Each structure stands twice: as C-alpha cells, then as structure tokens.
Coordinates of C-alpha atoms in Angstrom, one line a residue:
Chain A
M823 CA 0.0 0.0 0.0
S824 CA 1.5 3.3 -1.0
W825 CA 1.7 6.1 1.5
R826 CA 2.2 9.8 1.7
L827 CA 2.9 12.1 4.6
D828 CA 2.4 15.8 4.3
V829 CA 4.1 17.9 7.0
R830 CA 3.4 21.6 7.2
C831 CA 5.9 23.7 9.2
A832 CA 4.4 27.0 10.0
G833 CA 5.6 29.9 12.0
S834 CA 6.8 33.4 11.8
G835 CA 9.5 34.3 9.3
G836 CA 12.9 33.8 10.9
Q837 CA 12.0 31.0 13.2
G838 CA 13.7 28.5 10.9
L839 CA 10.7 26.6 9.7
A840 CA 12.0 26.4 6.2
L841 CA 15.2 24.8 7.5
A842 CA 13.0 22.4 9.6
A843 CA 11.2 21.4 6.4
V844 CA 14.5 21.0 4.4
V845 CA 15.8 18.7 7.1
L846 CA 12.7 16.5 7.0
A847 CA 12.8 16.4 3.1
E848 CA 16.6 15.6 3.2
A849 CA 15.9 12.7 5.6
G850 CA 13.1 11.4 3.3
L851 CA 15.5 11.6 0.3
A852 CA 18.2 9.7 2.2
A853 CA 15.6 7.0 3.1
G854 CA 14.9 6.5 -0.6
C855 CA 11.6 8.3 -0.6
E856 CA 10.2 10.8 -3.1
V857 CA 10.0 14.2 -1.6
A858 CA 8.7 17.6 -2.6
L859 CA 9.1 20.8 -0.6
T860 CA 7.2 23.9 -1.3
Q861 CA 7.1 27.1 0.7
E862 CA 5.5 30.4 0.7
Y863 CA 7.7 33.2 -0.6
G864 CA 7.5 36.9 -0.4
P865 CA 7.2 39.2 2.5
E866 CA 5.9 36.3 4.7
A867 CA 9.4 34.9 4.7
R868 CA 10.7 38.0 6.4
G869 CA 8.5 38.3 9.5
G870 CA 4.9 37.4 8.5
A871 CA 3.3 34.0 8.9
S872 CA 5.2 31.6 6.7
R873 CA 5.0 28.0 5.9
A874 CA 7.0 25.2 4.3
D875 CA 5.3 22.0 3.2
V876 CA 7.1 18.7 2.8
A877 CA 5.4 15.8 1.0
I878 CA 7.1 12.5 1.5
S879 CA 5.9 9.4 -0.3
D880 CA 7.0 6.0 -1.6
E881 CA 5.7 6.9 -5.0
V882 CA 5.9 9.8 -7.5
I883 CA 4.5 12.9 -5.9
A884 CA 2.1 14.2 -8.6
N885 CA 0.7 17.0 -6.6
P886 CA 3.5 18.7 -4.6
Q887 CA 1.2 20.9 -2.6
C888 CA -0.6 19.4 0.4
G889 CA -4.2 19.8 0.9
V890 CA -4.7 18.5 4.4
P891 CA -1.4 18.1 6.2
S892 CA -0.8 14.9 8.1
I893 CA 1.1 16.9 10.6
L894 CA 0.9 20.6 11.2
L895 CA 3.7 22.2 13.2
A896 CA 2.9 25.7 14.4
L897 CA 5.3 27.9 16.3
H898 CA 3.4 31.1 16.3
D899 CA -0.2 32.3 16.8
K900 CA -0.4 34.1 13.5
A901 CA 0.8 31.0 11.7
W902 CA -1.9 28.9 13.4
R903 CA -4.5 31.4 12.4
K904 CA -3.4 31.5 8.8
F905 CA -2.6 27.8 8.2
A906 CA -4.7 25.8 10.6
T907 CA -7.9 27.0 8.8
G908 CA -9.0 24.3 6.5
V909 CA -7.6 21.6 8.7
P910 CA -10.9 19.7 9.1
A911 CA -10.4 17.0 11.7
V912 CA -7.7 17.2 14.2
S913 CA -6.8 13.7 15.3
A914 CA -4.3 12.3 17.7
S915 CA -3.4 9.5 15.3
L916 CA -1.9 9.8 11.8
E917 CA -4.9 8.7 9.9
S918 CA -5.3 9.8 6.3
G919 CA -7.5 12.8 6.0
S920 CA -6.9 14.0 9.5
T921 CA -4.2 16.2 11.0
T922 CA -2.1 15.9 14.1
A923 CA -1.2 19.4 15.2
V924 CA 2.0 20.1 17.1
V925 CA 2.3 23.5 18.6
D926 CA 4.7 25.3 20.8
R927 CA 3.2 25.4 24.3
D928 CA 4.2 29.0 25.0
L929 CA 4.1 30.6 21.6
V930 CA 0.7 29.4 20.4
A931 CA -2.2 30.3 22.6
V932 CA -5.0 30.1 20.0
A933 CA -4.8 26.4 19.3
P934 CA -7.7 24.4 20.9
D935 CA -7.1 22.1 23.8
A936 CA -8.0 19.0 21.9
P937 CA -6.7 15.4 21.9
G938 CA -5.1 15.9 18.4
V939 CA -3.2 19.0 19.4
L940 CA 0.1 18.4 21.1
A941 CA 1.4 21.5 22.9
L942 CA 5.1 21.1 23.6
P943 CA 7.7 23.4 25.1
F944 CA 10.1 23.7 22.1
E945 CA 11.2 27.2 22.8
A946 CA 11.3 26.8 26.5
V947 CA 13.6 23.7 26.2
A948 CA 15.8 25.5 23.6
R949 CA 16.1 28.6 25.8
D950 CA 16.3 27.0 29.3
E951 CA 18.1 23.7 28.7
L952 CA 20.1 24.4 25.6
R953 CA 20.7 28.1 26.2
A954 CA 19.8 28.9 22.6
K955 CA 16.3 30.0 21.7
V956 CA 17.2 29.8 18.0
V957 CA 17.3 26.0 18.0
A958 CA 13.7 25.6 19.0
N959 CA 13.1 24.6 15.3
M960 CA 15.4 21.6 15.6
V961 CA 13.8 20.6 18.9
A962 CA 10.5 20.6 17.0
V963 CA 12.1 18.6 14.2
G964 CA 13.0 15.9 16.7
A965 CA 9.5 15.7 18.0
L966 CA 8.1 15.7 14.4
G967 CA 10.5 13.1 13.2
R968 CA 9.5 10.8 16.0
L969 CA 5.8 11.4 15.5
M970 CA 6.1 10.7 11.7
G971 CA 7.3 7.2 12.7
R972 CA 8.8 6.6 9.2
F973 CA 12.5 7.2 9.7
G974 CA 15.0 6.2 12.4
S975 CA 16.6 9.0 14.4
E976 CA 20.0 8.5 12.8
I977 CA 18.8 9.3 9.3
I978 CA 17.2 12.5 10.4
E979 CA 20.1 13.4 12.6
S980 CA 22.4 13.1 9.6
A981 CA 20.1 15.5 7.7
V982 CA 20.2 17.9 10.6
A983 CA 24.0 17.9 10.6
K984 CA 24.2 18.1 6.8
R985 CA 21.8 21.1 6.5
S986 CA 22.9 23.1 9.6
P987 CA 25.3 26.1 9.3
S988 CA 28.6 24.7 10.6
A989 CA 28.6 26.8 13.7
F990 CA 25.2 25.4 14.7
S991 CA 25.7 21.8 13.6
Q992 CA 26.5 20.3 17.0
L993 CA 23.9 22.3 18.9
N994 CA 21.3 21.5 16.3
V995 CA 21.9 17.8 16.7
V996 CA 21.6 18.1 20.5
A997 CA 18.4 20.0 20.0
F998 CA 17.1 17.4 17.6
R999 CA 17.8 14.6 20.1
R1000 CA 16.1 16.5 22.9
G1001 CA 13.0 16.9 20.7
W1002 CA 13.1 13.2 19.8
S1003 CA 13.2 12.2 23.5
M1004 CA 10.5 14.7 24.3
M1005 CA 8.1 12.3 22.7
D1006 CA 9.0 9.4 24.9
D1007 CA 6.1 9.9 27.3
L1008 CA 3.7 11.2 24.7
L1009 CA 4.2 8.8 21.9
P1010 CA 2.1 5.7 22.8
A1011 CA -0.9 8.0 23.4
A1012 CA -0.2 10.3 20.6
V1013 CA 0.3 7.8 17.8
S1014 CA -2.0 5.0 18.0
A1015 CA -2.4 4.2 14.4
G1016 CA -1.4 5.1 10.9
R1017 CA 2.1 3.7 10.9
Chain B
M1476 CA 24.5 8.8 -8.7
S1477 CA 22.9 10.1 -5.6
Q1478 CA 20.1 12.6 -5.5
Q1479 CA 20.5 16.1 -4.1
L1480 CA 17.7 18.1 -2.5
I1481 CA 17.7 21.3 -4.5
Q1482 CA 15.4 24.1 -5.6
G1483 CA 14.1 24.5 -9.2
N1484 CA 16.1 27.7 -9.7
E1485 CA 19.2 26.0 -8.4
A1486 CA 18.7 23.1 -10.7
C1487 CA 18.5 25.6 -13.6
A1488 CA 21.8 27.2 -12.6
R1489 CA 23.4 23.8 -12.2
G1490 CA 22.0 22.7 -15.6
A1491 CA 23.5 25.9 -17.2
L1492 CA 26.9 25.2 -15.6
A1493 CA 26.7 21.5 -16.7
A1494 CA 25.8 22.7 -20.2
G1495 CA 28.9 24.8 -20.4
C1496 CA 27.4 28.3 -19.8
T1497 CA 30.3 30.7 -19.4
F1498 CA 28.4 34.0 -19.5
F1499 CA 25.4 35.3 -17.6
A1500 CA 24.2 38.9 -17.8
G1501 CA 21.0 39.7 -16.0
Y1502 CA 19.0 41.7 -13.6
P1503 CA 17.6 39.8 -10.6
I1504 CA 13.9 39.6 -10.3
S1505 CA 11.5 37.4 -8.2
P1506 CA 10.9 34.6 -8.6
S1507 CA 14.0 33.9 -10.7
S1508 CA 16.6 35.6 -8.5
E1509 CA 18.2 32.4 -7.1
I1510 CA 19.5 31.6 -10.6
A1511 CA 21.5 34.8 -10.8
E1512 CA 22.5 34.5 -7.1
L1513 CA 24.0 31.0 -7.7
L1514 CA 25.7 31.9 -11.0
A1515 CA 27.1 35.1 -9.5
R1516 CA 28.9 32.7 -7.0
E1517 CA 29.8 29.9 -9.4
L1518 CA 30.8 31.6 -12.7
P1519 CA 33.7 34.0 -11.7
P1520 CA 35.8 31.3 -9.9
R1521 CA 35.6 29.3 -13.1
G1522 CA 37.0 32.2 -15.1
S1523 CA 33.5 32.8 -16.5
V1524 CA 31.6 36.0 -16.6
F1525 CA 28.7 37.1 -14.4
I1526 CA 27.4 40.7 -15.0
Q1527 CA 24.6 42.3 -13.1
M1528 CA 23.3 44.8 -15.7
E1529 CA 21.4 48.0 -15.3
D1530 CA 18.2 46.4 -16.7
E1531 CA 16.9 43.6 -18.8
I1532 CA 17.3 45.3 -22.1
A1533 CA 21.0 45.7 -21.6
S1534 CA 21.1 42.2 -20.1
M1535 CA 19.9 40.7 -23.4
G1536 CA 22.3 42.9 -25.4
A1537 CA 25.2 41.7 -23.3
V1538 CA 24.1 38.1 -23.8
L1539 CA 23.9 38.5 -27.5
G1540 CA 27.4 40.1 -27.7
A1541 CA 28.9 37.3 -25.6
S1542 CA 27.2 34.7 -27.8
L1543 CA 28.6 36.2 -31.0
G1544 CA 32.0 36.0 -29.3
G1545 CA 31.5 32.3 -28.9
R1546 CA 30.3 32.1 -25.3
R1547 CA 27.4 29.8 -24.3
A1548 CA 25.4 32.7 -22.8
M1549 CA 22.2 33.0 -20.9
T1550 CA 20.0 35.2 -18.8
A1551 CA 17.1 34.6 -16.4
T1552 CA 14.2 36.8 -15.5
S1553 CA 10.4 36.9 -14.9
G1554 CA 7.5 38.4 -16.9
P1555 CA 8.4 42.1 -16.5
G1556 CA 12.0 41.5 -17.5
F1557 CA 11.0 39.1 -20.3
T1558 CA 8.9 42.0 -21.7
L1559 CA 12.0 44.2 -21.9
M1560 CA 14.0 41.5 -23.6
Q1561 CA 11.6 41.0 -26.5
E1562 CA 13.3 43.6 -28.8
H1563 CA 16.7 41.8 -28.6
L1564 CA 15.1 38.4 -28.8
G1565 CA 13.7 39.3 -32.2
Y1566 CA 17.2 40.5 -33.2
A1567 CA 18.7 37.2 -32.0
S1568 CA 16.2 35.2 -34.0
L1569 CA 16.8 37.0 -37.2
A1570 CA 20.6 37.3 -36.7
E1571 CA 20.7 33.7 -35.6
I1572 CA 22.5 34.3 -32.3
P1573 CA 22.2 31.3 -29.8
C1574 CA 21.1 32.1 -26.3
V1575 CA 19.1 30.7 -23.4
V1576 CA 16.5 32.9 -21.6
V1577 CA 14.8 31.5 -18.5
D1578 CA 11.5 33.0 -17.6
V1579 CA 10.2 32.0 -14.2
M1580 CA 6.6 33.0 -14.6
R1581 CA 4.8 35.1 -12.0
G1582 CA 1.4 36.7 -12.1
G1583 CA 1.0 39.5 -14.7
P1584 CA 0.5 41.8 -16.5
S1585 CA 2.9 44.5 -15.4
T1586 CA 4.7 43.9 -12.0
G1587 CA 1.6 41.8 -11.1
L1588 CA 2.2 39.2 -8.5
P1589 CA 5.9 39.0 -7.8
T1590 CA 5.9 35.8 -5.7
S1591 CA 3.0 33.8 -7.0
P1592 CA 2.9 31.3 -9.8
A1593 CA 1.4 31.8 -13.2
Q1594 CA 1.6 30.5 -16.8
G1595 CA 0.8 33.8 -18.4
D1596 CA 3.9 34.3 -20.6
V1597 CA 3.2 31.5 -23.0
M1598 CA 2.0 33.6 -25.8
Q1599 CA 4.6 36.2 -25.1
A1600 CA 7.3 33.6 -25.6
R1601 CA 5.8 33.0 -29.0
W1602 CA 4.7 36.5 -30.2
G1603 CA 6.3 38.9 -27.7
S1604 CA 8.6 40.3 -30.3
H1605 CA 7.3 41.7 -33.6
G1606 CA 7.3 39.9 -36.9
D1607 CA 6.9 36.3 -37.7
R1608 CA 9.5 35.1 -35.3
A1609 CA 10.2 31.4 -35.0
T1610 CA 11.0 30.3 -31.5
I1611 CA 11.6 27.5 -29.1
A1612 CA 10.2 27.4 -25.6
L1613 CA 10.5 24.5 -23.2
A1614 CA 8.4 23.9 -20.1
P1615 CA 9.9 21.6 -17.4
G1616 CA 7.4 20.1 -15.0
N1617 CA 9.6 19.1 -12.1
V1618 CA 13.0 20.1 -10.6
Q1619 CA 14.9 17.2 -12.3
E1620 CA 13.5 18.4 -15.6
V1621 CA 14.5 22.0 -14.9
Y1622 CA 18.1 20.6 -14.8
S1623 CA 17.8 18.4 -17.9
L1624 CA 15.8 20.9 -20.0
T1625 CA 18.2 23.7 -19.2
I1626 CA 20.9 21.5 -20.7
E1627 CA 18.7 20.7 -23.6
A1628 CA 17.9 24.4 -24.1
F1629 CA 21.6 25.1 -24.6
R1630 CA 21.9 22.2 -27.0
L1631 CA 19.0 23.4 -29.1
A1632 CA 20.1 27.1 -29.0
E1633 CA 23.7 26.2 -30.0
T1634 CA 22.9 23.6 -32.7
L1635 CA 20.0 25.5 -34.2
R1636 CA 21.5 29.0 -33.6
T1637 CA 18.4 30.5 -32.1
P1638 CA 17.2 31.9 -28.8
V1639 CA 15.6 29.2 -26.6
A1640 CA 13.2 30.1 -23.8
V1641 CA 12.8 28.0 -20.7
L1642 CA 9.4 28.7 -19.0
Y1643 CA 8.4 27.5 -15.6
D1644 CA 6.4 29.0 -12.8
E1645 CA 7.2 30.2 -9.3
V1646 CA 6.2 27.0 -7.6
I1647 CA 8.6 24.9 -9.7
G1648 CA 11.3 27.6 -9.3
H1649 CA 11.2 27.5 -5.5
M1650 CA 10.2 23.8 -5.0
R1651 CA 12.9 21.5 -3.7
E1652 CA 13.0 17.9 -4.9
G1653 CA 15.6 15.2 -5.2
V1654 CA 17.6 15.7 -8.4
V1655 CA 20.4 13.6 -10.0
L1656 CA 22.9 16.1 -11.5
H1657 CA 24.1 13.9 -14.3
E1658 CA 27.1 15.0 -16.4
P1659 CA 25.8 15.6 -20.0
T1660 CA 27.4 13.7 -22.8
P1661 CA 28.9 15.5 -25.8
E1662 CA 25.7 14.7 -27.8
E1663 CA 23.6 16.2 -25.0
L1664 CA 25.7 19.3 -25.1
G1665 CA 25.8 19.8 -28.9
R1666 CA 27.9 22.3 -30.6
R1667 CA 27.6 25.2 -33.0
T1668 CA 28.0 24.7 -36.7
A1669 CA 31.3 26.1 -38.0
P1670 CA 32.1 27.6 -41.4
R1671 CA 33.4 25.0 -43.8
A1672 CA 36.0 27.3 -45.4
A1673 CA 38.6 29.8 -44.1
F1674 CA 37.9 33.4 -44.6
S1675 CA 38.0 34.7 -48.1
P1676 CA 36.4 37.7 -49.9
T1677 CA 33.6 35.4 -51.0
F1678 CA 32.9 34.0 -47.6
L1679 CA 29.1 33.7 -46.8
P1680 CA 28.5 33.8 -43.0
Y1681 CA 24.7 33.2 -43.4
E1682 CA 25.0 30.3 -45.8
P1683 CA 22.8 27.6 -44.3
D1684 CA 24.0 24.1 -43.7
E1685 CA 21.9 21.1 -44.6
N1686 CA 19.7 21.7 -41.6
G1687 CA 19.0 25.3 -42.6
V1688 CA 21.2 26.7 -39.9
A1689 CA 23.6 29.5 -40.7
M1690 CA 27.2 28.6 -40.4
L1691 CA 28.3 31.8 -38.7
P1692 CA 31.8 31.8 -37.2
D1693 CA 32.4 33.3 -33.7
F1694 CA 33.8 36.8 -33.6
G1695 CA 37.5 36.9 -33.3
R1696 CA 38.3 33.8 -35.4
G1697 CA 39.7 35.7 -38.3
Y1698 CA 36.5 36.1 -40.3
R1699 CA 35.2 39.5 -41.3
F1700 CA 31.4 39.6 -41.5
H1701 CA 28.3 41.7 -40.8
V1702 CA 25.5 41.0 -38.3
T1703 CA 22.3 43.0 -38.7
G1704 CA 18.7 43.1 -37.6
L1705 CA 17.7 44.1 -41.1
M1706 CA 16.7 41.4 -43.5
H1707 CA 19.9 40.1 -45.0
D1708 CA 21.3 37.8 -47.6
E1709 CA 23.8 35.1 -47.1
R1710 CA 26.6 37.7 -47.1
G1711 CA 24.9 39.2 -44.0
Y1712 CA 24.2 42.5 -45.8
P1713 CA 20.8 44.1 -45.9
T1714 CA 18.5 43.1 -48.7
S1715 CA 15.0 43.9 -49.6
D1716 CA 14.8 41.3 -52.3
H1717 CA 11.3 39.9 -51.6
V1718 CA 12.1 36.4 -52.7
K1719 CA 15.2 36.2 -50.5
V1720 CA 13.4 37.7 -47.5
A1721 CA 10.5 35.2 -47.9
E1722 CA 13.0 32.4 -48.1
L1723 CA 14.9 33.6 -45.0
L1724 CA 11.7 33.7 -42.9
E1725 CA 10.7 30.3 -44.1
R1726 CA 14.1 28.8 -43.3
L1727 CA 14.1 30.3 -39.8
E1728 CA 10.7 28.7 -39.1
R1729 CA 11.8 25.4 -40.6
K1730 CA 15.0 25.2 -38.7
V1731 CA 13.3 25.1 -35.2
E1732 CA 11.2 22.1 -36.1
P1733 CA 13.7 19.5 -34.8
A1734 CA 12.7 20.7 -31.3
V1735 CA 9.4 18.8 -31.7
A1736 CA 11.2 15.4 -32.0
A1737 CA 13.9 16.3 -29.5
V1738 CA 11.5 17.2 -26.6
P1739 CA 8.7 14.6 -26.8
P1740 CA 5.6 14.8 -24.6
E1741 CA 4.9 12.4 -21.8
R1742 CA 1.8 10.2 -22.1
Y1743 CA 0.1 9.0 -18.9
R1744 CA -2.8 6.5 -19.0
L1745 CA -3.6 7.6 -22.6
E1746 CA -4.1 4.1 -24.1
D1747 CA -7.8 4.0 -23.8
A1748 CA -8.5 7.5 -22.6
S1749 CA -11.7 9.2 -23.7
V1750 CA -10.9 12.3 -21.7
V1751 CA -7.5 13.8 -22.3
L1752 CA -6.1 16.4 -20.1
V1753 CA -3.4 18.5 -21.7
A1754 CA -1.0 20.4 -19.4
Y1755 CA 2.5 21.6 -18.9
G1756 CA 4.6 22.7 -16.0
I1757 CA 3.3 22.6 -12.5
V1758 CA -0.3 22.0 -13.7
A1759 CA 0.7 18.8 -15.4
R1760 CA 1.5 17.4 -12.0
T1761 CA -1.9 18.1 -10.5
A1762 CA -3.4 17.0 -13.7
R1763 CA -1.8 13.6 -13.3
A1764 CA -3.3 13.4 -9.8
A1765 CA -6.7 14.4 -11.4
V1766 CA -6.3 11.5 -13.9
D1767 CA -5.9 9.0 -11.0
L1768 CA -8.9 10.5 -9.2
L1769 CA -11.1 10.3 -12.3
R1770 CA -10.0 6.7 -13.2
R1771 CA -11.0 5.6 -9.7
E1772 CA -14.5 6.9 -10.5
G1773 CA -14.6 5.0 -13.8
I1774 CA -13.9 8.0 -16.1
R1775 CA -11.3 6.9 -18.7
A1776 CA -9.0 9.9 -18.3
G1777 CA -5.4 10.3 -19.4
L1778 CA -2.8 13.1 -19.6
L1779 CA -0.7 14.4 -22.4
R1780 CA 2.1 16.4 -20.6
T1781 CA 4.0 18.6 -23.0
R1782 CA 7.5 19.8 -22.2
L1783 CA 7.6 21.8 -25.4
L1784 CA 5.4 24.8 -25.9
W1785 CA 7.0 26.2 -29.1
P1786 CA 7.1 25.1 -31.8
L1787 CA 3.8 23.4 -31.2
P1788 CA 4.1 19.7 -30.7
A1789 CA 1.6 19.2 -33.4
P1790 CA 1.7 15.4 -34.0
A1791 CA 0.9 14.5 -30.4
L1792 CA -1.9 17.2 -30.1
T1793 CA -3.4 16.0 -33.4
E1794 CA -3.3 12.5 -32.2
V1795 CA -5.2 13.1 -29.0
S1796 CA -7.6 15.4 -30.7
S1797 CA -8.5 12.5 -33.1
S1798 CA -8.8 9.8 -30.4
A1799 CA -10.3 11.6 -27.4
E1800 CA -14.0 12.6 -27.0
L1801 CA -13.0 15.5 -24.7
V1802 CA -9.8 17.4 -24.5
V1803 CA -9.2 19.6 -21.5
V1804 CA -6.3 22.0 -21.7
A1805 CA -5.5 23.2 -18.1
E1806 CA -3.3 26.2 -17.6
M1807 CA -2.8 29.0 -15.2
N1808 CA -3.8 31.9 -17.4
R1809 CA -6.9 33.2 -19.1
G1810 CA -6.5 30.9 -22.1
Q1811 CA -3.3 30.9 -24.2
W1812 CA -2.0 27.5 -25.2
A1813 CA -5.6 26.2 -25.1
L1814 CA -6.3 28.4 -28.1
E1815 CA -3.5 26.8 -30.1
V1816 CA -4.7 23.3 -29.2
E1817 CA -8.2 24.3 -30.3
R1818 CA -6.9 25.7 -33.6
L1819 CA -5.0 22.5 -34.2
A1820 CA -7.9 20.2 -33.3
G1821 CA -10.0 21.9 -36.0
G1822 CA -13.3 20.8 -34.6
K1823 CA -12.3 17.1 -34.4
T1824 CA -13.1 16.8 -30.7
V1825 CA -14.9 18.7 -27.8
L1826 CA -12.6 21.2 -26.1
A1827 CA -13.3 22.5 -22.7
P1828 CA -10.3 24.2 -21.2
Y1829 CA -9.9 24.7 -17.5
L1830 CA -8.3 28.1 -16.9
K1831 CA -7.3 29.7 -13.6
A1832 CA -5.4 32.9 -13.2
G1833 CA -4.9 34.7 -10.0
G1834 CA -1.8 33.3 -8.4
S1835 CA -2.6 29.8 -7.2
V1836 CA -2.0 26.4 -8.8
I1837 CA -4.9 24.5 -10.3
T1838 CA -5.6 21.6 -7.9
A1839 CA -6.3 18.0 -8.9
E1840 CA -9.8 18.3 -7.2
E1841 CA -10.7 21.4 -9.2
L1842 CA -9.6 19.8 -12.5
A1843 CA -11.4 16.5 -11.7
G1844 CA -14.5 18.5 -10.7
H1845 CA -14.5 20.2 -14.1
V1846 CA -14.4 16.9 -15.9
R1847 CA -17.1 15.4 -13.6
R1848 CA -19.4 18.3 -14.3
L1849 CA -18.9 17.9 -18.1
A1850 CA -19.6 14.2 -17.8
R1851 CA -22.8 14.9 -15.8
E1852 CA -23.9 17.3 -18.4
G1853 CA -23.4 14.7 -21.0
V1854 CA -20.6 16.5 -22.8
A1855 CA -18.7 13.6 -24.4
V1856 CA -17.4 11.0 -22.0
S1857 CA -19.2 7.8 -22.7

C-alpha cells in the first residue's frame, strides 16, 4: 500500500521553519523516498506568517502541494490562524484525511485544547536547557521526526548535521535529540495508528 | 549517482553550468533571483563571466554580444523582464544568435504578483517580439526536468543557432526535490556549426548548412562579417529582395522544427482515454493526480504532458484530438495555449479548457470536478 505524509511547518519568518522542512525532506530523500518541498515566498518569509510544506511518499509525488497536512507544526499564533484553517479533523493519530497538530506550548495560545493538538515546550527547552532559543526549530524537528514514525533518528540526525550552518551543527543535533526524546512519554498515546 | 535536494532555480543554474554556460548577464527579479544568485557565486571562480546589468534590455544585449563572441550565454528573468527582452530576442532570432532565456513566470500583467505562480507568458514567448519570429520554448514540470531541459535548451540554442526560452512557474522555481545532477554527454551538449572554409572575400556567413542553420563563425576567429537586424542575404548584408526575404523567414521557421522530436511529450494513461487532459509545468502534476482520481471513479482519463510549448508539438496534439472525446487544456492563465490546441484540433473533438489565473495552482480536485461536471452534463465521456 502506497503512503504519503504531508508535513506543514508554519511559523513566523525567521523561526527556521524552512530549515526544519528542508531537514525532513533531506531525511526522506536519504531514506529513498520521493520528496517535494514547497514554501511560501514573499514578504511572509521576512516576518509574516510563513510555511513550508514537505510531501514524502514511496511513489511519485504528482501534486506537490498538500491539501490536508498529516502533521501541522505551528510555532506562532499568527501561523496557526493562517494555516490551521481548513484543517478539518484534528486527530491524535496519523490517519489519512486528518491532522495531528504540534504547537509550541508557549508561543501558540490560540490552538484548541483537543486530543489531536500536542502542545510542547520547544522554545522553553531550547532557551532554558540548551541556552539557545534559535534551536527551537530543531527541537521541533526531533518531535516531528518521532511522530512521523517513518524514519529512524540516525537518518534525520544526519540530515540535521548536513543542513545546519557549521557553527550550529552540533547544537542543532543536540536539540534534535532532545526533541526526539520529548516524545518518549507522549508517543504511545499520541500515535495509536497510521504507521 | 545520488540525489540532491535542490530548488528548481538552483537546478536551472546547475544545468546551465553543466551545459557549459560561461556567460550570464541579468537583472535579478523574483521569482528567478536564485538563478542569478547562484551563478554570481559559481561563474567567476571558473574564469567565466557574471554581470549584473542595469536592466533587462541591456542584459539581453550583453548576452547576444557574448554569444557572438563564442560564449554559451544566458539570462534569467520573470515576466516584467521578459517583456523588456523582447526587442533583442527578435534580433537574436533574425541574426541567428544562440542564447538561453529563462522566464520564471509570476502573475502579470505588469509587475503583477511577484511571488505567485502563473503561466501567463506562454504567448509572449511566441509572439512577444514583432514579426513572424520562429522560436523554441521549453516547459519543465519538475525540478529534475529543470536541470535536464536547461541543458537541452543550450543544445537546441547552439545547434540551431536560435534563442531558446525555458518557461516555468514560481512553484517549480522554488520547490525542492531530489535531483540527479548527471554530467551531460557530448551529444547532449551539442555544438555550433562552424564555417566550412577559411575566410576569403567570397565567404558567406549566413550560408545555411543542410539543416537550414547559418554557419556563422564566432567573432575573433579571423573572419570578417556583418550582423544585422535588417533582412539580410547570405553575405549578412541588408537586402529587400522579396524572394530572399521570404526564403529567409521560411528557413528560420523550418530550422526550429527539430525541437518537436527532441523534446517529446509524456503520455500518462492515454491508451484507452476518452478524456485527455493536456497540461505543462506545475499544472501537469496536479493533472496527473486528477487523472488518477477520475480513473477511480470510472472515467477513462489520461494526460498528455508537453514539455515543449513552441514550436507546437503538433503530432501529439493532433493524435489526442482525433482519439479523445473530450480534451481539457488546463493552464494558469486566461487561455493561451488552449487556443493553439483548439486551432490544431480543428473541430475534431470537444474542447473544454480549465483556466485559472490569480496566483494559485490548479488543484487536482478542481480539475477532476471540471471533468465530472462535463460528464454529468453529457458532454462527451461515454
């Protein structure tokens, strides 16, 4: 049975969501999948609500743009407002046609308190534990990679290292691992099907 | 060879480098700027030339000068810049100066929608410059194809001595996909014709070879000759001889025809198709998804994906017009290529184009819905 995952990374321009999406696409490519990454260009990329969508599949991706994302990552209220509209059914499991939303606990206040919405402290962990707020995106990539359940941590970790600016390579890998482990407690409940 | 995750515009720049491009003159413009950005970084260390010009008119002039000097030369732009380049493109066609012009299409007219996709420059690529200008325009549909068709654009430009346009939209330009950056073979690179004889007072620079391509030498090779935008004879000097002018125009049109065989269309589920979607670029991808949707519902749909816009891939279009009950040209404009397909079909089939202009891609669902509606209304589709 063929499969396809659509991951939408949304936030405010400058939060590194495009890099997060590039890392996931790079991991997909390394795993031998077909990938297509599209993103919103223009003034949004410089401070407005921006998004980058990654489609990952085991077959040719005809339509690169995702309709309903399998996973929606939002790191900013305005990104949630702009890109969570049209997300019909928020579900805790990766079922086709439904969306699991992953939001930053402190940066996104407008997301509903629902079973399919995971509110996680990406920025708080980056700031307080890793002493670098800017790596919140890679903490989120760790959580997302685990939630996707398609690739092992090594393959995504290599993608993080490959795509990071050299000065941030090590820190980004640490952040990625932290995000991956963040899902330890949540995962059995969060992902019940769809793998 | 392993795949690399790169953007459409980067694939274009990589393709140009692989094709031996050693000269770029341009003026950055969204959504094509990454091509200039990458070539500005890559060309100078190779001893090649990158010039940021004052505008697109001058860019095209510099490209033509470099090409006459023997360089494989290109520029990249978007609609507003493509408009400014038309004058020199006409000159290049008539004077038979090879060059590659990439137009990453955004919404128009005028400055329009700088960062949104469109397919509104299709007719401009054909008729943007005055006179009966023969031209070649390619339309890649994915990032891999941006790479390979940029290489092919150089081959066609060089071997046929003509400007070649590469047209794709903002989504393909900015999309990242896995791409194999293969090294082109000498055949894939092609090379210019060269004069058969050394320079003499009777030398004819515009004497065509057996393929109708002028055997013009590069400047600086010891030949003395004249290049002009006026109608000219084989000596390269102006002529108003009606017979010679008519022959020249006919030859210039005939010489671009090999592009039709060189860049064949892709056929998807066409064998028994009664509904044929015809699309290019980004829309061909959603059209492919629409075909699968419709097939699941029992509608025998197929897709003819063209990678060549000009000259018109007439054989394939005639073929589907004869075999299909319904032909749907889908494009992101108010109806451009659809009119050409209609003209070619000559009433042999039902045509119901799906057109969308405004800055977003036609979705598979929209396209499938269009066909479903026609089927419900009993328009063709048994």
